[in-house]
Amino acid sequence: MNWSIEIIPCIRTTITNKKDGKKKHKYIVKEYQSGFEHSHKLNRPVFKVREINRRYNEYYESVIDEQNDEVIHFCHESLTDHFGHGSAKKKN
């Protein structure tokens, strides 16, 4: 068996307006994530930036292949229009 370990740096920040004794997820104002993630399709790391701003109802996501400087995925829309992705997909 050939094993390899890949260390991929990533920055993740969450800004909350949390009140004491309340559930944390209700008061998340902004989430930001950027860094390299492994792409199973390309079998190499790609650079991904995701920003979710609940206060201003914005969703931004960009995935770039650093090897070719090619944009693999780009999405900038209102957060209320961003549904049917990931775990929010309709089940059959």
PDB file of N, CA, C and O in Angstrom, residues 11-91:
ATOM      1  N   ILE A  11      -8.015  28.719   6.378  1.00  0.00           N
ATOM      2  CA  ILE A  11      -8.421  29.693   7.381  1.00  0.00           C
ATOM      3  C   ILE A  11      -9.936  29.680   7.466  1.00  0.00           C
ATOM      4  O   ILE A  11     -10.613  29.754   6.457  1.00  0.00           O
ATOM      5  N   ARG A  12     -10.455  29.581   8.689  1.00  0.00           N
ATOM      6  CA  ARG A  12     -11.898  29.589   8.894  1.00  0.00           C
ATOM      7  C   ARG A  12     -12.217  30.554  10.023  1.00  0.00           C
ATOM      8  O   ARG A  12     -11.668  30.431  11.114  1.00  0.00           O
ATOM      9  N   THR A  13     -13.090  31.527   9.752  1.00  0.00           N
ATOM     10  CA  THR A  13     -13.460  32.540  10.731  1.00  0.00           C
ATOM     11  C   THR A  13     -14.970  32.611  10.831  1.00  0.00           C
ATOM     12  O   THR A  13     -15.659  32.586   9.819  1.00  0.00           O
ATOM     13  N   THR A  14     -15.480  32.720  12.052  1.00  0.00           N
ATOM     14  CA  THR A  14     -16.909  32.876  12.288  1.00  0.00           C
ATOM     15  C   THR A  14     -17.111  34.074  13.204  1.00  0.00           C
ATOM     16  O   THR A  14     -16.489  34.150  14.267  1.00  0.00           O
ATOM     17  N   ILE A  15     -17.959  35.000  12.794  1.00  0.00           N
ATOM     18  CA  ILE A  15     -18.287  36.171  13.599  1.00  0.00           C
ATOM     19  C   ILE A  15     -19.699  35.982  14.137  1.00  0.00           C
ATOM     20  O   ILE A  15     -20.628  35.757  13.370  1.00  0.00           O
ATOM     21  N   THR A  16     -19.833  36.042  15.451  1.00  0.00           N
ATOM     22  CA  THR A  16     -21.147  35.820  16.059  1.00  0.00           C
ATOM     23  C   THR A  16     -21.584  37.035  16.861  1.00  0.00           C
ATOM     24  O   THR A  16     -20.783  37.873  17.246  1.00  0.00           O
ATOM     25  N   ASN A  17     -22.867  37.094  17.087  1.00  0.00           N
ATOM     26  CA  ASN A  17     -23.474  38.105  17.939  1.00  0.00           C
ATOM     27  C   ASN A  17     -24.183  37.329  19.046  1.00  0.00           C
ATOM     28  O   ASN A  17     -25.381  37.448  19.240  1.00  0.00           O
ATOM     29  N   LYS A  18     -23.417  36.516  19.752  1.00  0.00           N
ATOM     30  CA  LYS A  18     -23.980  35.544  20.681  1.00  0.00           C
ATOM     31  C   LYS A  18     -24.372  36.190  22.009  1.00  0.00           C
ATOM     32  O   LYS A  18     -23.626  36.936  22.596  1.00  0.00           O
ATOM     33  N   LYS A  19     -25.561  35.872  22.454  1.00  0.00           N
ATOM     34  CA  LYS A  19     -26.030  36.263  23.785  1.00  0.00           C
ATOM     35  C   LYS A  19     -25.805  35.091  24.726  1.00  0.00           C
ATOM     36  O   LYS A  19     -25.833  33.933  24.315  1.00  0.00           O
ATOM     37  N   ASP A  20     -25.601  35.358  25.981  1.00  0.00           N
ATOM     38  CA  ASP A  20     -25.392  34.285  26.954  1.00  0.00           C
ATOM     39  C   ASP A  20     -26.637  33.405  27.062  1.00  0.00           C
ATOM     40  O   ASP A  20     -27.753  33.896  27.134  1.00  0.00           O
ATOM     41  N   GLY A  21     -26.425  32.091  27.046  1.00  0.00           N
ATOM     42  CA  GLY A  21     -27.512  31.152  27.215  1.00  0.00           C
ATOM     43  C   GLY A  21     -28.304  30.873  25.944  1.00  0.00           C
ATOM     44  O   GLY A  21     -29.258  30.125  25.963  1.00  0.00           O
ATOM     45  N   LYS A  22     -27.941  31.472  24.821  1.00  0.00           N
ATOM     46  CA  LYS A  22     -28.653  31.239  23.559  1.00  0.00           C
ATOM     47  C   LYS A  22     -27.862  30.265  22.702  1.00  0.00           C
ATOM     48  O   LYS A  22     -26.669  30.085  22.880  1.00  0.00           O
ATOM     49  N   LYS A  23     -28.528  29.672  21.723  1.00  0.00           N
ATOM     50  CA  LYS A  23     -27.853  28.769  20.816  1.00  0.00           C
ATOM     51  C   LYS A  23     -26.942  29.563  19.880  1.00  0.00           C
ATOM     52  O   LYS A  23     -27.358  30.568  19.319  1.00  0.00           O
ATOM     53  N   LYS A  24     -25.716  29.073  19.714  1.00  0.00           N
ATOM     54  CA  LYS A  24     -24.714  29.800  18.947  1.00  0.00           C
ATOM     55  C   LYS A  24     -25.100  29.952  17.476  1.00  0.00           C
ATOM     56  O   LYS A  24     -24.909  31.008  16.895  1.00  0.00           O
ATOM     57  N   HIS A  25     -25.646  28.898  16.849  1.00  0.00           N
ATOM     58  CA  HIS A  25     -25.915  28.949  15.420  1.00  0.00           C
ATOM     59  C   HIS A  25     -26.967  29.988  15.051  1.00  0.00           C
ATOM     60  O   HIS A  25     -27.024  30.438  13.921  1.00  0.00           O
ATOM     61  N   LYS A  26     -27.799  30.405  15.994  1.00  0.00           N
ATOM     62  CA  LYS A  26     -28.818  31.413  15.699  1.00  0.00           C
ATOM     63  C   LYS A  26     -28.222  32.799  15.536  1.00  0.00           C
ATOM     64  O   LYS A  26     -28.823  33.663  14.931  1.00  0.00           O
ATOM     65  N   TYR A  27     -27.036  33.018  16.096  1.00  0.00           N
ATOM     66  CA  TYR A  27     -26.452  34.349  16.116  1.00  0.00           C
ATOM     67  C   TYR A  27     -25.199  34.479  15.255  1.00  0.00           C
ATOM     68  O   TYR A  27     -24.436  35.413  15.425  1.00  0.00           O
ATOM     69  N   ILE A  28     -24.985  33.553  14.343  1.00  0.00           N
ATOM     70  CA  ILE A  28     -23.842  33.661  13.444  1.00  0.00           C
ATOM     71  C   ILE A  28     -24.135  34.761  12.435  1.00  0.00           C
ATOM     72  O   ILE A  28     -25.141  34.738  11.743  1.00  0.00           O
ATOM     73  N   VAL A  29     -23.259  35.760  12.388  1.00  0.00           N
ATOM     74  CA  VAL A  29     -23.439  36.901  11.497  1.00  0.00           C
ATOM     75  C   VAL A  29     -22.715  36.667  10.184  1.00  0.00           C
ATOM     76  O   VAL A  29     -23.261  36.912   9.117  1.00  0.00           O
ATOM     77  N   LYS A  30     -21.473  36.174  10.250  1.00  0.00           N
ATOM     78  CA  LYS A  30     -20.670  36.018   9.050  1.00  0.00           C
ATOM     79  C   LYS A  30     -19.725  34.832   9.208  1.00  0.00           C
ATOM     80  O   LYS A  30     -19.150  34.641  10.264  1.00  0.00           O
ATOM     81  N   GLU A  31     -19.596  34.040   8.151  1.00  0.00           N
ATOM     82  CA  GLU A  31     -18.652  32.929   8.109  1.00  0.00           C
ATOM     83  C   GLU A  31     -17.740  33.129   6.917  1.00  0.00           C
ATOM     84  O   GLU A  31     -18.193  33.482   5.832  1.00  0.00           O
ATOM     85  N   TYR A  32     -16.443  32.923   7.115  1.00  0.00           N
ATOM     86  CA  TYR A  32     -15.470  33.080   6.045  1.00  0.00           C
ATOM     87  C   TYR A  32     -14.527  31.890   6.079  1.00  0.00           C
ATOM     88  O   TYR A  32     -14.032  31.512   7.133  1.00  0.00           O
ATOM     89  N   GLN A  33     -14.292  31.291   4.921  1.00  0.00           N
ATOM     90  CA  GLN A  33     -13.392  30.152   4.825  1.00  0.00           C
ATOM     91  C   GLN A  33     -12.570  30.306   3.561  1.00  0.00           C
ATOM     92  O   GLN A  33     -13.116  30.555   2.482  1.00  0.00           O
ATOM     93  N   SER A  34     -11.263  30.195   3.671  1.00  0.00           N
ATOM     94  CA  SER A  34     -10.409  30.234   2.484  1.00  0.00           C
ATOM     95  C   SER A  34      -9.223  29.323   2.699  1.00  0.00           C
ATOM     96  O   SER A  34      -8.766  29.132   3.824  1.00  0.00           O
ATOM     97  N   GLY A  35      -8.761  28.754   1.629  1.00  0.00           N
ATOM     98  CA  GLY A  35      -7.601  27.871   1.699  1.00  0.00           C
ATOM     99  C   GLY A  35      -7.681  26.794   0.644  1.00  0.00           C
ATOM    100  O   GLY A  35      -8.555  26.813  -0.226  1.00  0.00           O
ATOM    101  N   PHE A  36      -6.760  25.891   0.727  1.00  0.00           N
ATOM    102  CA  PHE A  36      -6.702  24.810  -0.248  1.00  0.00           C
ATOM    103  C   PHE A  36      -7.503  23.619   0.252  1.00  0.00           C
ATOM    104  O   PHE A  36      -7.445  23.278   1.425  1.00  0.00           O
ATOM    105  N   GLU A  37      -8.262  23.022  -0.655  1.00  0.00           N
ATOM    106  CA  GLU A  37      -8.995  21.793  -0.377  1.00  0.00           C
ATOM    107  C   GLU A  37      -8.669  20.799  -1.470  1.00  0.00           C
ATOM    108  O   GLU A  37      -8.394  21.186  -2.604  1.00  0.00           O
ATOM    109  N   HIS A  38      -8.750  19.536  -1.137  1.00  0.00           N
ATOM    110  CA  HIS A  38      -8.461  18.501  -2.126  1.00  0.00           C
ATOM    111  C   HIS A  38      -9.662  18.299  -3.044  1.00  0.00           C
ATOM    112  O   HIS A  38     -10.774  18.085  -2.586  1.00  0.00           O
ATOM    113  N   SER A  39      -9.415  18.372  -4.344  1.00  0.00           N
ATOM    114  CA  SER A  39     -10.466  18.117  -5.332  1.00  0.00           C
ATOM    115  C   SER A  39     -10.390  16.656  -5.748  1.00  0.00           C
ATOM    116  O   SER A  39      -9.358  16.201  -6.252  1.00  0.00           O
ATOM    117  N   HIS A  40     -11.476  15.930  -5.529  1.00  0.00           N
ATOM    118  CA  HIS A  40     -11.499  14.523  -5.919  1.00  0.00           C
ATOM    119  C   HIS A  40     -11.550  14.380  -7.429  1.00  0.00           C
ATOM    120  O   HIS A  40     -11.001  13.439  -7.983  1.00  0.00           O
ATOM    121  N   LYS A  41     -12.196  15.327  -8.089  1.00  0.00           N
ATOM    122  CA  LYS A  41     -12.317  15.279  -9.547  1.00  0.00           C
ATOM    123  C   LYS A  41     -10.960  15.483 -10.220  1.00  0.00           C
ATOM    124  O   LYS A  41     -10.602  14.768 -11.154  1.00  0.00           O
ATOM    125  N   LEU A  42     -10.188  16.469  -9.738  1.00  0.00           N
ATOM    126  CA  LEU A  42      -8.876  16.756 -10.335  1.00  0.00           C
ATOM    127  C   LEU A  42      -7.737  15.998  -9.660  1.00  0.00           C
ATOM    128  O   LEU A  42      -6.628  15.948 -10.178  1.00  0.00           O
ATOM    129  N   ASN A  43      -8.003  15.436  -8.484  1.00  0.00           N
ATOM    130  CA  ASN A  43      -7.023  14.706  -7.693  1.00  0.00           C
ATOM    131  C   ASN A  43      -5.812  15.569  -7.331  1.00  0.00           C
ATOM    132  O   ASN A  43      -4.668  15.131  -7.396  1.00  0.00           O
ATOM    133  N   ARG A  44      -6.084  16.827  -6.967  1.00  0.00           N
ATOM    134  CA  ARG A  44      -5.042  17.744  -6.498  1.00  0.00           C
ATOM    135  C   ARG A  44      -5.703  18.883  -5.723  1.00  0.00           C
ATOM    136  O   ARG A  44      -6.915  19.079  -5.819  1.00  0.00           O
ATOM    137  N   PRO A  45      -4.926  19.654  -4.972  1.00  0.00           N
ATOM    138  CA  PRO A  45      -5.512  20.750  -4.199  1.00  0.00           C
ATOM    139  C   PRO A  45      -5.997  21.899  -5.092  1.00  0.00           C
ATOM    140  O   PRO A  45      -5.378  22.216  -6.109  1.00  0.00           O
ATOM    141  N   VAL A  46      -7.116  22.498  -4.715  1.00  0.00           N
ATOM    142  CA  VAL A  46      -7.649  23.689  -5.385  1.00  0.00           C
ATOM    143  C   VAL A  46      -7.874  24.752  -4.316  1.00  0.00           C
ATOM    144  O   VAL A  46      -8.059  24.442  -3.145  1.00  0.00           O
ATOM    145  N   PHE A  47      -7.849  26.022  -4.717  1.00  0.00           N
ATOM    146  CA  PHE A  47      -8.032  27.120  -3.769  1.00  0.00           C
ATOM    147  C   PHE A  47      -9.505  27.490  -3.716  1.00  0.00           C
ATOM    148  O   PHE A  47     -10.133  27.754  -4.739  1.00  0.00           O
ATOM    149  N   LYS A  48     -10.063  27.519  -2.507  1.00  0.00           N
ATOM    150  CA  LYS A  48     -11.491  27.756  -2.328  1.00  0.00           C
ATOM    151  C   LYS A  48     -11.716  28.908  -1.360  1.00  0.00           C
ATOM    152  O   LYS A  48     -11.073  28.974  -0.311  1.00  0.00           O
ATOM    153  N   VAL A  49     -12.616  29.822  -1.725  1.00  0.00           N
ATOM    154  CA  VAL A  49     -13.016  30.922  -0.855  1.00  0.00           C
ATOM    155  C   VAL A  49     -14.528  30.865  -0.737  1.00  0.00           C
ATOM    156  O   VAL A  49     -15.237  30.800  -1.741  1.00  0.00           O
ATOM    157  N   ARG A  50     -15.030  30.861   0.510  1.00  0.00           N
ATOM    158  CA  ARG A  50     -16.470  30.869   0.744  1.00  0.00           C
ATOM    159  C   ARG A  50     -16.777  31.908   1.815  1.00  0.00           C
ATOM    160  O   ARG A  50     -16.131  31.941   2.858  1.00  0.00           O
ATOM    161  N   GLU A  51     -17.762  32.761   1.533  1.00  0.00           N
ATOM    162  CA  GLU A  51     -18.182  33.767   2.498  1.00  0.00           C
ATOM    163  C   GLU A  51     -19.699  33.760   2.583  1.00  0.00           C
ATOM    164  O   GLU A  51     -20.395  33.902   1.584  1.00  0.00           O
ATOM    165  N   ILE A  52     -20.208  33.578   3.802  1.00  0.00           N
ATOM    166  CA  ILE A  52     -21.647  33.592   4.050  1.00  0.00           C
ATOM    167  C   ILE A  52     -21.912  34.747   5.006  1.00  0.00           C
ATOM    168  O   ILE A  52     -21.413  34.748   6.123  1.00  0.00           O
ATOM    169  N   ASN A  53     -22.681  35.721   4.556  1.00  0.00           N
ATOM    170  CA  ASN A  53     -22.987  36.898   5.364  1.00  0.00           C
ATOM    171  C   ASN A  53     -24.494  36.923   5.603  1.00  0.00           C
ATOM    172  O   ASN A  53     -25.270  37.294   4.726  1.00  0.00           O
ATOM    173  N   ARG A  54     -24.911  36.501   6.793  1.00  0.00           N
ATOM    174  CA  ARG A  54     -26.339  36.432   7.104  1.00  0.00           C
ATOM    175  C   ARG A  54     -26.949  37.804   7.355  1.00  0.00           C
ATOM    176  O   ARG A  54     -28.125  38.005   7.117  1.00  0.00           O
ATOM    177  N   ARG A  55     -26.162  38.740   7.813  1.00  0.00           N
ATOM    178  CA  ARG A  55     -26.673  40.084   8.078  1.00  0.00           C
ATOM    179  C   ARG A  55     -27.094  40.781   6.778  1.00  0.00           C
ATOM    180  O   ARG A  55     -28.123  41.429   6.708  1.00  0.00           O
ATOM    181  N   TYR A  56     -26.283  40.632   5.719  1.00  0.00           N
ATOM    182  CA  TYR A  56     -26.588  41.284   4.439  1.00  0.00           C
ATOM    183  C   TYR A  56     -27.126  40.314   3.392  1.00  0.00           C
ATOM    184  O   TYR A  56     -27.247  40.670   2.224  1.00  0.00           O
ATOM    185  N   ASN A  57     -27.441  39.062   3.807  1.00  0.00           N
ATOM    186  CA  ASN A  57     -28.066  38.070   2.942  1.00  0.00           C
ATOM    187  C   ASN A  57     -27.230  37.809   1.681  1.00  0.00           C
ATOM    188  O   ASN A  57     -27.738  37.865   0.566  1.00  0.00           O
ATOM    189  N   GLU A  58     -25.949  37.525   1.849  1.00  0.00           N
ATOM    190  CA  GLU A  58     -25.061  37.287   0.720  1.00  0.00           C
ATOM    191  C   GLU A  58     -24.357  35.938   0.844  1.00  0.00           C
ATOM    192  O   GLU A  58     -23.990  35.520   1.944  1.00  0.00           O
ATOM    193  N   TYR A  59     -24.163  35.296  -0.305  1.00  0.00           N
ATOM    194  CA  TYR A  59     -23.407  34.054  -0.381  1.00  0.00           C
ATOM    195  C   TYR A  59     -22.411  34.194  -1.515  1.00  0.00           C
ATOM    196  O   TYR A  59     -22.773  34.561  -2.631  1.00  0.00           O
ATOM    197  N   TYR A  60     -21.134  33.920  -1.247  1.00  0.00           N
ATOM    198  CA  TYR A  60     -20.086  34.011  -2.254  1.00  0.00           C
ATOM    199  C   TYR A  60     -19.209  32.774  -2.143  1.00  0.00           C
ATOM    200  O   TYR A  60     -18.798  32.390  -1.047  1.00  0.00           O
ATOM    201  N   GLU A  61     -18.941  32.146  -3.289  1.00  0.00           N
ATOM    202  CA  GLU A  61     -18.056  30.990  -3.313  1.00  0.00           C
ATOM    203  C   GLU A  61     -17.268  30.991  -4.613  1.00  0.00           C
ATOM    204  O   GLU A  61     -17.821  31.236  -5.684  1.00  0.00           O
ATOM    205  N   SER A  62     -15.986  30.722  -4.508  1.00  0.00           N
ATOM    206  CA  SER A  62     -15.110  30.674  -5.671  1.00  0.00           C
ATOM    207  C   SER A  62     -14.127  29.531  -5.495  1.00  0.00           C
ATOM    208  O   SER A  62     -13.510  29.398  -4.439  1.00  0.00           O
ATOM    209  N   VAL A  63     -13.982  28.697  -6.529  1.00  0.00           N
ATOM    210  CA  VAL A  63     -13.029  27.590  -6.509  1.00  0.00           C
ATOM    211  C   VAL A  63     -12.124  27.758  -7.723  1.00  0.00           C
ATOM    212  O   VAL A  63     -12.598  27.840  -8.858  1.00  0.00           O
ATOM    213  N   ILE A  64     -10.805  27.818  -7.482  1.00  0.00           N
ATOM    214  CA  ILE A  64      -9.840  28.093  -8.553  1.00  0.00           C
ATOM    215  C   ILE A  64      -8.789  26.995  -8.566  1.00  0.00           C
ATOM    216  O   ILE A  64      -8.246  26.624  -7.524  1.00  0.00           O
ATOM    217  N   ASP A  65      -8.502  26.505  -9.759  1.00  0.00           N
ATOM    218  CA  ASP A  65      -7.414  25.545  -9.947  1.00  0.00           C
ATOM    219  C   ASP A  65      -6.130  26.360 -10.065  1.00  0.00           C
ATOM    220  O   ASP A  65      -5.917  27.067 -11.041  1.00  0.00           O
ATOM    221  N   GLU A  66      -5.284  26.285  -9.058  1.00  0.00           N
ATOM    222  CA  GLU A  66      -4.062  27.095  -9.012  1.00  0.00           C
ATOM    223  C   GLU A  66      -3.058  26.672 -10.083  1.00  0.00           C
ATOM    224  O   GLU A  66      -2.254  27.479 -10.523  1.00  0.00           O
ATOM    225  N   GLN A  67      -3.113  25.443 -10.525  1.00  0.00           N
ATOM    226  CA  GLN A  67      -2.147  24.953 -11.512  1.00  0.00           C
ATOM    227  C   GLN A  67      -2.365  25.614 -12.873  1.00  0.00           C
ATOM    228  O   GLN A  67      -1.414  25.956 -13.551  1.00  0.00           O
ATOM    229  N   ASN A  68      -3.633  25.819 -13.268  1.00  0.00           N
ATOM    230  CA  ASN A  68      -3.956  26.403 -14.578  1.00  0.00           C
ATOM    231  C   ASN A  68      -4.509  27.813 -14.464  1.00  0.00           C
ATOM    232  O   ASN A  68      -4.815  28.418 -15.488  1.00  0.00           O
ATOM    233  N   ASP A  69      -4.722  28.322 -13.252  1.00  0.00           N
ATOM    234  CA  ASP A  69      -5.430  29.590 -13.019  1.00  0.00           C
ATOM    235  C   ASP A  69      -6.809  29.570 -13.666  1.00  0.00           C
ATOM    236  O   ASP A  69      -7.273  30.561 -14.223  1.00  0.00           O
ATOM    237  N   GLU A  70      -7.482  28.446 -13.575  1.00  0.00           N
ATOM    238  CA  GLU A  70      -8.808  28.250 -14.159  1.00  0.00           C
ATOM    239  C   GLU A  70      -9.861  28.295 -13.055  1.00  0.00           C
ATOM    240  O   GLU A  70      -9.700  27.688 -12.005  1.00  0.00           O
ATOM    241  N   VAL A  71     -10.943  29.038 -13.294  1.00  0.00           N
ATOM    242  CA  VAL A  71     -12.051  29.102 -12.341  1.00  0.00           C
ATOM    243  C   VAL A  71     -12.921  27.863 -12.549  1.00  0.00           C
ATOM    244  O   VAL A  71     -13.511  27.673 -13.601  1.00  0.00           O
ATOM    245  N   ILE A  72     -12.983  27.032 -11.532  1.00  0.00           N
ATOM    246  CA  ILE A  72     -13.774  25.800 -11.606  1.00  0.00           C
ATOM    247  C   ILE A  72     -15.224  26.074 -11.247  1.00  0.00           C
ATOM    248  O   ILE A  72     -16.144  25.563 -11.878  1.00  0.00           O
ATOM    249  N   HIS A  73     -15.431  26.915 -10.212  1.00  0.00           N
ATOM    250  CA  HIS A  73     -16.793  27.213  -9.760  1.00  0.00           C
ATOM    251  C   HIS A  73     -16.830  28.631  -9.222  1.00  0.00           C
ATOM    252  O   HIS A  73     -15.929  29.063  -8.516  1.00  0.00           O
ATOM    253  N   PHE A  74     -17.893  29.368  -9.566  1.00  0.00           N
ATOM    254  CA  PHE A  74     -18.086  30.716  -9.053  1.00  0.00           C
ATOM    255  C   PHE A  74     -19.568  30.909  -8.769  1.00  0.00           C
ATOM    256  O   PHE A  74     -20.412  30.584  -9.602  1.00  0.00           O
ATOM    257  N   CYS A  75     -19.887  31.429  -7.586  1.00  0.00           N
ATOM    258  CA  CYS A  75     -21.273  31.660  -7.215  1.00  0.00           C
ATOM    259  C   CYS A  75     -21.340  32.893  -6.320  1.00  0.00           C
ATOM    260  O   CYS A  75     -20.648  32.958  -5.303  1.00  0.00           O
ATOM    261  N   HIS A  76     -22.116  33.878  -6.721  1.00  0.00           N
ATOM    262  CA  HIS A  76     -22.350  35.072  -5.901  1.00  0.00           C
ATOM    263  C   HIS A  76     -23.829  35.404  -6.032  1.00  0.00           C
ATOM    264  O   HIS A  76     -24.276  35.855  -7.084  1.00  0.00           O
ATOM    265  N   GLU A  77     -24.589  35.161  -4.959  1.00  0.00           N
ATOM    266  CA  GLU A  77     -26.026  35.368  -4.997  1.00  0.00           C
ATOM    267  C   GLU A  77     -26.523  35.658  -3.583  1.00  0.00           C
ATOM    268  O   GLU A  77     -25.765  35.575  -2.622  1.00  0.00           O
ATOM    269  N   SER A  78     -27.789  35.981  -3.488  1.00  0.00           N
ATOM    270  CA  SER A  78     -28.354  36.205  -2.158  1.00  0.00           C
ATOM    271  C   SER A  78     -28.478  34.860  -1.447  1.00  0.00           C
ATOM    272  O   SER A  78     -28.680  33.824  -2.077  1.00  0.00           O
ATOM    273  N   LEU A  79     -28.341  34.879  -0.152  1.00  0.00           N
ATOM    274  CA  LEU A  79     -28.360  33.657   0.634  1.00  0.00           C
ATOM    275  C   LEU A  79     -29.724  32.968   0.585  1.00  0.00           C
ATOM    276  O   LEU A  79     -29.813  31.744   0.590  1.00  0.00           O
ATOM    277  N   THR A  80     -30.796  33.725   0.474  1.00  0.00           N
ATOM    278  CA  THR A  80     -32.130  33.130   0.398  1.00  0.00           C
ATOM    279  C   THR A  80     -32.349  32.406  -0.926  1.00  0.00           C
ATOM    280  O   THR A  80     -33.153  31.488  -1.002  1.00  0.00           O
ATOM    281  N   ASP A  81     -31.631  32.798  -1.989  1.00  0.00           N
ATOM    282  CA  ASP A  81     -31.737  32.109  -3.276  1.00  0.00           C
ATOM    283  C   ASP A  81     -30.821  30.897  -3.359  1.00  0.00           C
ATOM    284  O   ASP A  81     -30.936  30.090  -4.278  1.00  0.00           O
ATOM    285  N   HIS A  82     -29.899  30.761  -2.433  1.00  0.00           N
ATOM    286  CA  HIS A  82     -28.926  29.678  -2.458  1.00  0.00           C
ATOM    287  C   HIS A  82     -29.475  28.487  -1.670  1.00  0.00           C
ATOM    288  O   HIS A  82     -29.262  28.343  -0.470  1.00  0.00           O
ATOM    289  N   PHE A  83     -30.213  27.636  -2.337  1.00  0.00           N
ATOM    290  CA  PHE A  83     -30.744  26.439  -1.712  1.00  0.00           C
ATOM    291  C   PHE A  83     -30.691  25.307  -2.718  1.00  0.00           C
ATOM    292  O   PHE A  83     -30.474  25.518  -3.903  1.00  0.00           O
ATOM    293  N   GLY A  84     -30.841  24.081  -2.237  1.00  0.00           N
ATOM    294  CA  GLY A  84     -30.741  22.907  -3.106  1.00  0.00           C
ATOM    295  C   GLY A  84     -29.313  22.466  -3.336  1.00  0.00           C
ATOM    296  O   GLY A  84     -29.005  21.783  -4.278  1.00  0.00           O
ATOM    297  N   HIS A  85     -28.385  22.863  -2.449  1.00  0.00           N
ATOM    298  CA  HIS A  85     -26.977  22.492  -2.552  1.00  0.00           C
ATOM    299  C   HIS A  85     -26.576  21.694  -1.316  1.00  0.00           C
ATOM    300  O   HIS A  85     -27.087  21.949  -0.222  1.00  0.00           O
ATOM    301  N   GLY A  86     -25.663  20.770  -1.466  1.00  0.00           N
ATOM    302  CA  GLY A  86     -25.143  20.031  -0.313  1.00  0.00           C
ATOM    303  C   GLY A  86     -26.231  19.301   0.447  1.00  0.00           C
ATOM    304  O   GLY A  86     -27.025  18.566  -0.118  1.00  0.00           O
ATOM    305  N   SER A  87     -26.284  19.519   1.752  1.00  0.00           N
ATOM    306  CA  SER A  87     -27.266  18.831   2.591  1.00  0.00           C
ATOM    307  C   SER A  87     -28.682  19.388   2.406  1.00  0.00           C
ATOM    308  O   SER A  87     -29.633  18.795   2.898  1.00  0.00           O
ATOM    309  N   ALA A  88     -28.831  20.511   1.698  1.00  0.00           N
ATOM    310  CA  ALA A  88     -30.147  21.090   1.476  1.00  0.00           C
ATOM    311  C   ALA A  88     -30.816  20.546   0.214  1.00  0.00           C
ATOM    312  O   ALA A  88     -31.894  20.974  -0.162  1.00  0.00           O
ATOM    313  N   LYS A  89     -30.170  19.572  -0.460  1.00  0.00           N
ATOM    314  CA  LYS A  89     -30.768  18.982  -1.655  1.00  0.00           C
ATOM    315  C   LYS A  89     -32.009  18.187  -1.282  1.00  0.00           C
ATOM    316  O   LYS A  89     -32.088  17.602  -0.204  1.00  0.00           O
ATOM    317  N   LYS A  90     -32.977  18.184  -2.190  1.00  0.00           N
ATOM    318  CA  LYS A  90     -34.188  17.404  -1.948  1.00  0.00           C
ATOM    319  C   LYS A  90     -33.873  15.911  -2.021  1.00  0.00           C
ATOM    320  O   LYS A  90     -33.134  15.451  -2.859  1.00  0.00           O
ATOM    321  N   LYS A  91     -34.437  15.169  -1.090  1.00  0.00           N
ATOM    322  CA  LYS A  91     -34.259  13.728  -1.063  1.00  0.00           C
ATOM    323  C   LYS A  91     -35.286  13.092  -1.984  1.00  0.00           C
ATOM    324  O   LYS A  91     -36.413  13.527  -2.096  1.00  0.00           O
TER     325      LYS A  91
END
